[in-house]
């Protein structure tokens, strides 16, 4: 699975959009981009995933560049409860194992 | 609440004791994963099951660790002769593989182990 690079930490004002970048320059054609977040002392929470098209759900939007070498997770109106560590993970679509390889993630601090 | 439950949520034990954790996945999910997370790090893969078959084990899973998933439902993770280095959060996740190989894992709340 391709490696991802994320900033270590970011701040965002409450009510503003939080844009979390992720670089995955070695991604291959059969790999998805997944985003999870982990609020302190809880299990990781699935947010969204995509292959090449932009995706949106009730939690967030995922923008993937045309060359698929980077992506941005957008939380449109961040709240204090969105303070968490956000993980960007690239995983193959097929293959025997679906294990997730987590990096250090981005610690997002939403401030009032 | 994702529908994945883990028990216990917290465990304190003395070095050398054996501990067992349980994970109940979402009922229709045929894949079950165990991860370990130490302070300040992202979760690390330990092992996974497809139905009752254990298909992959990480090198992190020493011979003191054993996992089972009888009948392809709940799973247990046992650590024998615990060491202080085993102190961590143990996470369970379940999934079902859909068409085209897509698979989303849903995590439980974790079991936090402290070995004294």
CSV table of C-alpha atoms in Angstrom, one decimal:
chain,number,residue,atom,x,y,z
A,1,UNK,CA,0.0,0.0,0.0
A,2,UNK,CA,1.2,3.5,-0.8
A,3,UNK,CA,2.5,5.7,1.9
A,4,UNK,CA,0.8,8.9,2.9
A,5,UNK,CA,2.2,12.2,4.3
A,6,UNK,CA,0.1,14.5,6.5
A,7,UNK,CA,0.9,17.7,8.5
A,8,UNK,CA,1.4,16.9,12.1
A,9,UNK,CA,-1.1,19.4,13.4
A,10,UNK,CA,-3.6,22.1,12.3
A,11,UNK,CA,-5.8,24.6,14.0
A,12,UNK,CA,-9.3,25.7,12.8
A,13,UNK,CA,-11.7,28.2,14.1
A,14,UNK,CA,-15.1,26.9,15.1
A,15,UNK,CA,-17.7,27.3,12.4
A,16,UNK,CA,-15.1,27.6,9.6
A,17,UNK,CA,-14.2,24.9,7.1
A,18,UNK,CA,-11.3,22.6,8.1
A,19,UNK,CA,-9.2,21.5,5.1
A,20,UNK,CA,-6.9,18.6,5.9
A,21,UNK,CA,-4.4,17.7,3.2
A,22,UNK,CA,-2.8,14.4,2.4
A,23,UNK,CA,0.0,13.5,0.0
A,24,UNK,CA,0.0,10.0,-1.6
A,25,UNK,CA,2.3,10.5,-4.5
A,26,UNK,CA,3.0,6.7,-5.0
A,27,UNK,CA,-0.7,5.7,-5.1
A,28,UNK,CA,-1.5,3.1,-7.7
A,29,UNK,CA,-4.6,2.8,-9.8
A,30,UNK,CA,-6.3,0.2,-7.7
A,31,UNK,CA,-5.9,2.0,-4.4
A,32,UNK,CA,-8.5,3.9,-2.5
A,33,UNK,CA,-8.0,6.8,-0.2
A,34,UNK,CA,-9.7,6.4,3.2
A,35,UNK,CA,-10.1,8.9,6.0
A,36,UNK,CA,-10.6,8.0,9.6
A,37,UNK,CA,-10.5,10.1,12.8
A,38,UNK,CA,-9.9,9.3,16.4
A,39,UNK,CA,-11.2,11.4,19.2
A,40,UNK,CA,-9.3,11.1,22.4
A,41,UNK,CA,-9.5,7.6,24.0
A,42,UNK,CA,-12.0,6.3,21.5
A,43,UNK,CA,-11.7,3.9,18.6
A,44,UNK,CA,-11.1,5.3,15.1
A,45,UNK,CA,-14.2,6.5,13.3
A,46,UNK,CA,-14.7,6.0,9.5
A,47,UNK,CA,-15.3,9.3,7.7
A,48,UNK,CA,-15.2,8.8,4.0
A,49,UNK,CA,-13.3,7.1,1.1
A,50,UNK,CA,-12.8,7.6,-2.6
A,51,UNK,CA,-11.0,6.3,-5.6
A,52,UNK,CA,-10.8,9.1,-8.1
A,53,UNK,CA,-14.0,11.1,-8.0
A,54,UNK,CA,-14.8,13.7,-5.3
A,55,UNK,CA,-17.0,12.3,-2.6
A,56,UNK,CA,-19.4,13.8,-0.1
A,57,UNK,CA,-21.4,12.4,2.8
A,58,UNK,CA,-23.0,13.8,5.9
A,59,UNK,CA,-19.7,14.2,7.7
A,60,UNK,CA,-17.3,15.5,5.1
A,61,UNK,CA,-16.2,16.0,1.5
A,62,UNK,CA,-13.2,14.4,-0.1
A,63,UNK,CA,-11.4,16.1,-2.9
A,64,UNK,CA,-8.9,14.0,-4.9
A,65,UNK,CA,-6.6,15.7,-7.4
A,66,UNK,CA,-6.8,14.6,-11.0
A,67,UNK,CA,-3.5,12.8,-10.8
A,68,UNK,CA,-4.6,11.2,-7.5
A,69,UNK,CA,-1.3,12.1,-5.9
A,70,UNK,CA,-3.0,14.1,-3.1
A,71,UNK,CA,-6.3,14.7,-1.5
A,72,UNK,CA,-8.1,17.0,0.9
A,73,UNK,CA,-10.6,16.2,3.5
A,74,UNK,CA,-13.0,19.1,4.1
A,75,UNK,CA,-15.1,19.5,7.2
A,76,UNK,CA,-17.5,22.3,6.1
A,77,UNK,CA,-18.4,23.8,9.5
A,78,UNK,CA,-16.0,22.6,12.1
A,79,UNK,CA,-17.2,22.2,15.7
A,80,UNK,CA,-15.3,21.7,18.9
A,81,UNK,CA,-16.3,18.0,18.7
A,82,UNK,CA,-14.3,17.7,15.5
A,83,UNK,CA,-11.1,18.0,17.5
A,84,UNK,CA,-9.4,14.7,16.8
A,85,UNK,CA,-6.5,13.0,15.0
A,86,UNK,CA,-7.3,12.5,11.4
A,87,UNK,CA,-5.7,9.7,9.5
A,88,UNK,CA,-5.4,9.5,5.7
A,89,UNK,CA,-4.9,5.9,4.5
A,90,UNK,CA,-4.3,4.4,1.1
A,91,UNK,CA,-5.5,0.8,0.7
A,92,UNK,CA,-5.6,-1.6,-2.2
A,93,UNK,CA,-9.0,-2.3,-3.6
A,94,UNK,CA,-8.4,-6.0,-3.9
A,95,UNK,CA,-6.0,-8.5,-2.4
A,96,UNK,CA,-6.2,-10.9,0.4
A,97,UNK,CA,-5.8,-8.5,3.3
A,98,UNK,CA,-7.7,-5.4,4.0
A,99,UNK,CA,-5.5,-4.3,6.9
A,100,UNK,CA,-5.2,-0.6,7.4
A,101,UNK,CA,-1.8,1.0,7.8
A,102,UNK,CA,-2.0,4.1,9.9
A,103,UNK,CA,0.6,6.9,10.0
A,104,UNK,CA,0.9,9.6,12.6
A,105,UNK,CA,-2.1,11.5,11.3
A,106,UNK,CA,-3.0,15.2,11.6
A,107,UNK,CA,-4.1,16.5,15.0
A,108,UNK,CA,-6.8,19.0,14.3
A,109,UNK,CA,-7.6,21.4,17.1
A,110,UNK,CA,-10.9,23.3,16.6
A,111,UNK,CA,-10.8,26.5,18.7
A,112,UNK,CA,-13.7,28.7,19.8
B,1,UNK,CA,-21.7,3.5,18.4
B,2,UNK,CA,-20.5,1.6,15.4
B,3,UNK,CA,-22.1,-1.7,16.5
B,4,UNK,CA,-18.7,-3.3,17.3
B,5,UNK,CA,-18.3,-4.0,21.0
B,6,UNK,CA,-15.3,-4.8,23.1
B,7,UNK,CA,-15.0,-6.2,26.6
B,8,UNK,CA,-13.6,-5.2,29.0
B,9,UNK,CA,-13.0,-1.5,28.2
B,10,UNK,CA,-10.2,-1.3,30.8
B,11,UNK,CA,-7.9,-4.0,32.3
B,12,UNK,CA,-5.2,-3.6,34.8
B,13,UNK,CA,-3.0,-6.6,35.4
B,14,UNK,CA,0.3,-7.5,37.0
B,15,UNK,CA,3.2,-8.6,34.9
B,16,UNK,CA,3.2,-12.3,34.2
B,17,UNK,CA,-0.6,-12.7,34.3
B,18,UNK,CA,-2.7,-13.8,31.4
B,19,UNK,CA,-5.4,-11.6,30.0
B,20,UNK,CA,-8.2,-12.2,27.5
B,21,UNK,CA,-10.2,-9.6,25.5
B,22,UNK,CA,-13.4,-10.1,23.6
B,23,UNK,CA,-14.7,-8.5,20.4
B,24,UNK,CA,-18.2,-8.8,19.1
B,25,UNK,CA,-18.4,-7.6,15.5
B,26,UNK,CA,-21.3,-6.2,13.5
B,27,UNK,CA,-23.4,-9.4,12.9
B,28,UNK,CA,-23.2,-9.7,9.2
B,29,UNK,CA,-19.5,-8.8,8.9
B,30,UNK,CA,-17.3,-11.7,7.9
B,31,UNK,CA,-13.9,-10.0,8.5
B,32,UNK,CA,-12.5,-9.1,11.9
B,33,UNK,CA,-9.3,-7.3,12.6
B,34,UNK,CA,-7.2,-6.7,15.7
B,35,UNK,CA,-5.0,-3.7,16.1
B,36,UNK,CA,-2.8,-2.3,18.9
B,37,UNK,CA,-2.2,1.3,19.7
B,38,UNK,CA,0.4,2.7,22.0
B,39,UNK,CA,0.4,6.3,23.3
B,40,UNK,CA,1.0,8.9,20.6
B,41,UNK,CA,1.1,6.4,17.7
B,42,UNK,CA,-1.5,5.3,15.2
B,43,UNK,CA,-3.0,1.8,15.4
B,44,UNK,CA,-0.9,-1.1,14.2
B,45,UNK,CA,-2.3,-4.2,12.6
B,46,UNK,CA,-2.0,-7.4,14.6
B,47,UNK,CA,-4.1,-10.1,12.9
B,48,UNK,CA,-7.3,-10.7,10.9
B,49,UNK,CA,-9.9,-13.3,10.4
B,50,UNK,CA,-12.2,-14.1,7.5
B,51,UNK,CA,-15.0,-16.0,9.0
B,52,UNK,CA,-13.3,-18.4,11.4
B,53,UNK,CA,-10.0,-18.6,9.5
B,54,UNK,CA,-7.0,-16.5,10.7
B,55,UNK,CA,-5.5,-15.4,7.5
B,56,UNK,CA,-2.7,-13.0,8.5
B,57,UNK,CA,-0.6,-12.3,11.5
B,58,UNK,CA,1.7,-9.4,12.0
B,59,UNK,CA,5.3,-9.9,13.3
B,60,UNK,CA,4.1,-7.8,16.3
B,61,UNK,CA,2.0,-10.9,17.3
B,62,UNK,CA,4.6,-12.7,19.4
B,63,UNK,CA,4.0,-16.3,20.5
B,64,UNK,CA,2.6,-15.0,23.8
B,65,UNK,CA,-0.4,-13.7,21.8
B,66,UNK,CA,-3.2,-15.8,20.4
B,67,UNK,CA,-6.4,-14.9,18.7
B,68,UNK,CA,-9.4,-17.0,17.9
B,69,UNK,CA,-12.7,-16.6,16.2
B,70,UNK,CA,-14.7,-19.7,16.7
B,71,UNK,CA,-17.7,-20.1,14.4
B,72,UNK,CA,-16.8,-16.9,12.7
B,73,UNK,CA,-18.7,-14.7,15.2
B,74,UNK,CA,-17.0,-13.1,18.2
B,75,UNK,CA,-13.2,-13.1,18.6
B,76,UNK,CA,-10.9,-13.3,21.6
B,77,UNK,CA,-7.4,-12.1,21.9
B,78,UNK,CA,-5.3,-13.6,24.7
B,79,UNK,CA,-2.0,-12.4,26.0
B,80,UNK,CA,0.0,-14.8,28.1
B,81,UNK,CA,2.7,-13.8,30.6
B,82,UNK,CA,2.0,-10.1,30.1
B,83,UNK,CA,4.9,-7.7,30.0
B,84,UNK,CA,4.9,-4.0,30.7
B,85,UNK,CA,5.5,-3.4,27.0
B,86,UNK,CA,2.1,-4.9,26.3
B,87,UNK,CA,0.4,-1.9,27.8
B,88,UNK,CA,-1.6,-0.4,25.0
B,89,UNK,CA,-5.1,0.1,23.6
B,90,UNK,CA,-6.3,-3.1,21.8
B,91,UNK,CA,-8.7,-2.3,19.0
B,92,UNK,CA,-11.1,-4.5,17.1
B,93,UNK,CA,-12.6,-3.7,13.7
B,94,UNK,CA,-15.1,-5.6,11.5
B,95,UNK,CA,-16.0,-5.3,7.9
B,96,UNK,CA,-17.6,-7.0,5.0
B,97,UNK,CA,-16.1,-7.0,1.5
B,98,UNK,CA,-18.4,-5.6,-1.1
B,99,UNK,CA,-18.5,-5.6,-4.8
B,100,UNK,CA,-15.3,-4.5,-6.5
B,101,UNK,CA,-13.3,-5.3,-3.3
B,102,UNK,CA,-14.5,-2.2,-1.4
B,103,UNK,CA,-14.3,-2.7,2.3
B,104,UNK,CA,-14.9,-0.3,5.2
B,105,UNK,CA,-13.7,-1.2,8.7
B,106,UNK,CA,-15.7,-0.2,11.7
B,107,UNK,CA,-13.9,0.0,15.0
B,108,UNK,CA,-15.0,-0.8,18.5
B,109,UNK,CA,-14.2,1.4,21.5
B,110,UNK,CA,-11.0,-0.5,22.3
B,111,UNK,CA,-9.7,-2.3,25.5
B,112,UNK,CA,-7.1,-0.3,27.3
B,113,UNK,CA,-4.6,-2.6,29.0
B,114,UNK,CA,-2.2,-1.5,31.7
B,115,UNK,CA,0.5,-4.0,32.9
B,116,UNK,CA,2.0,-3.1,36.2
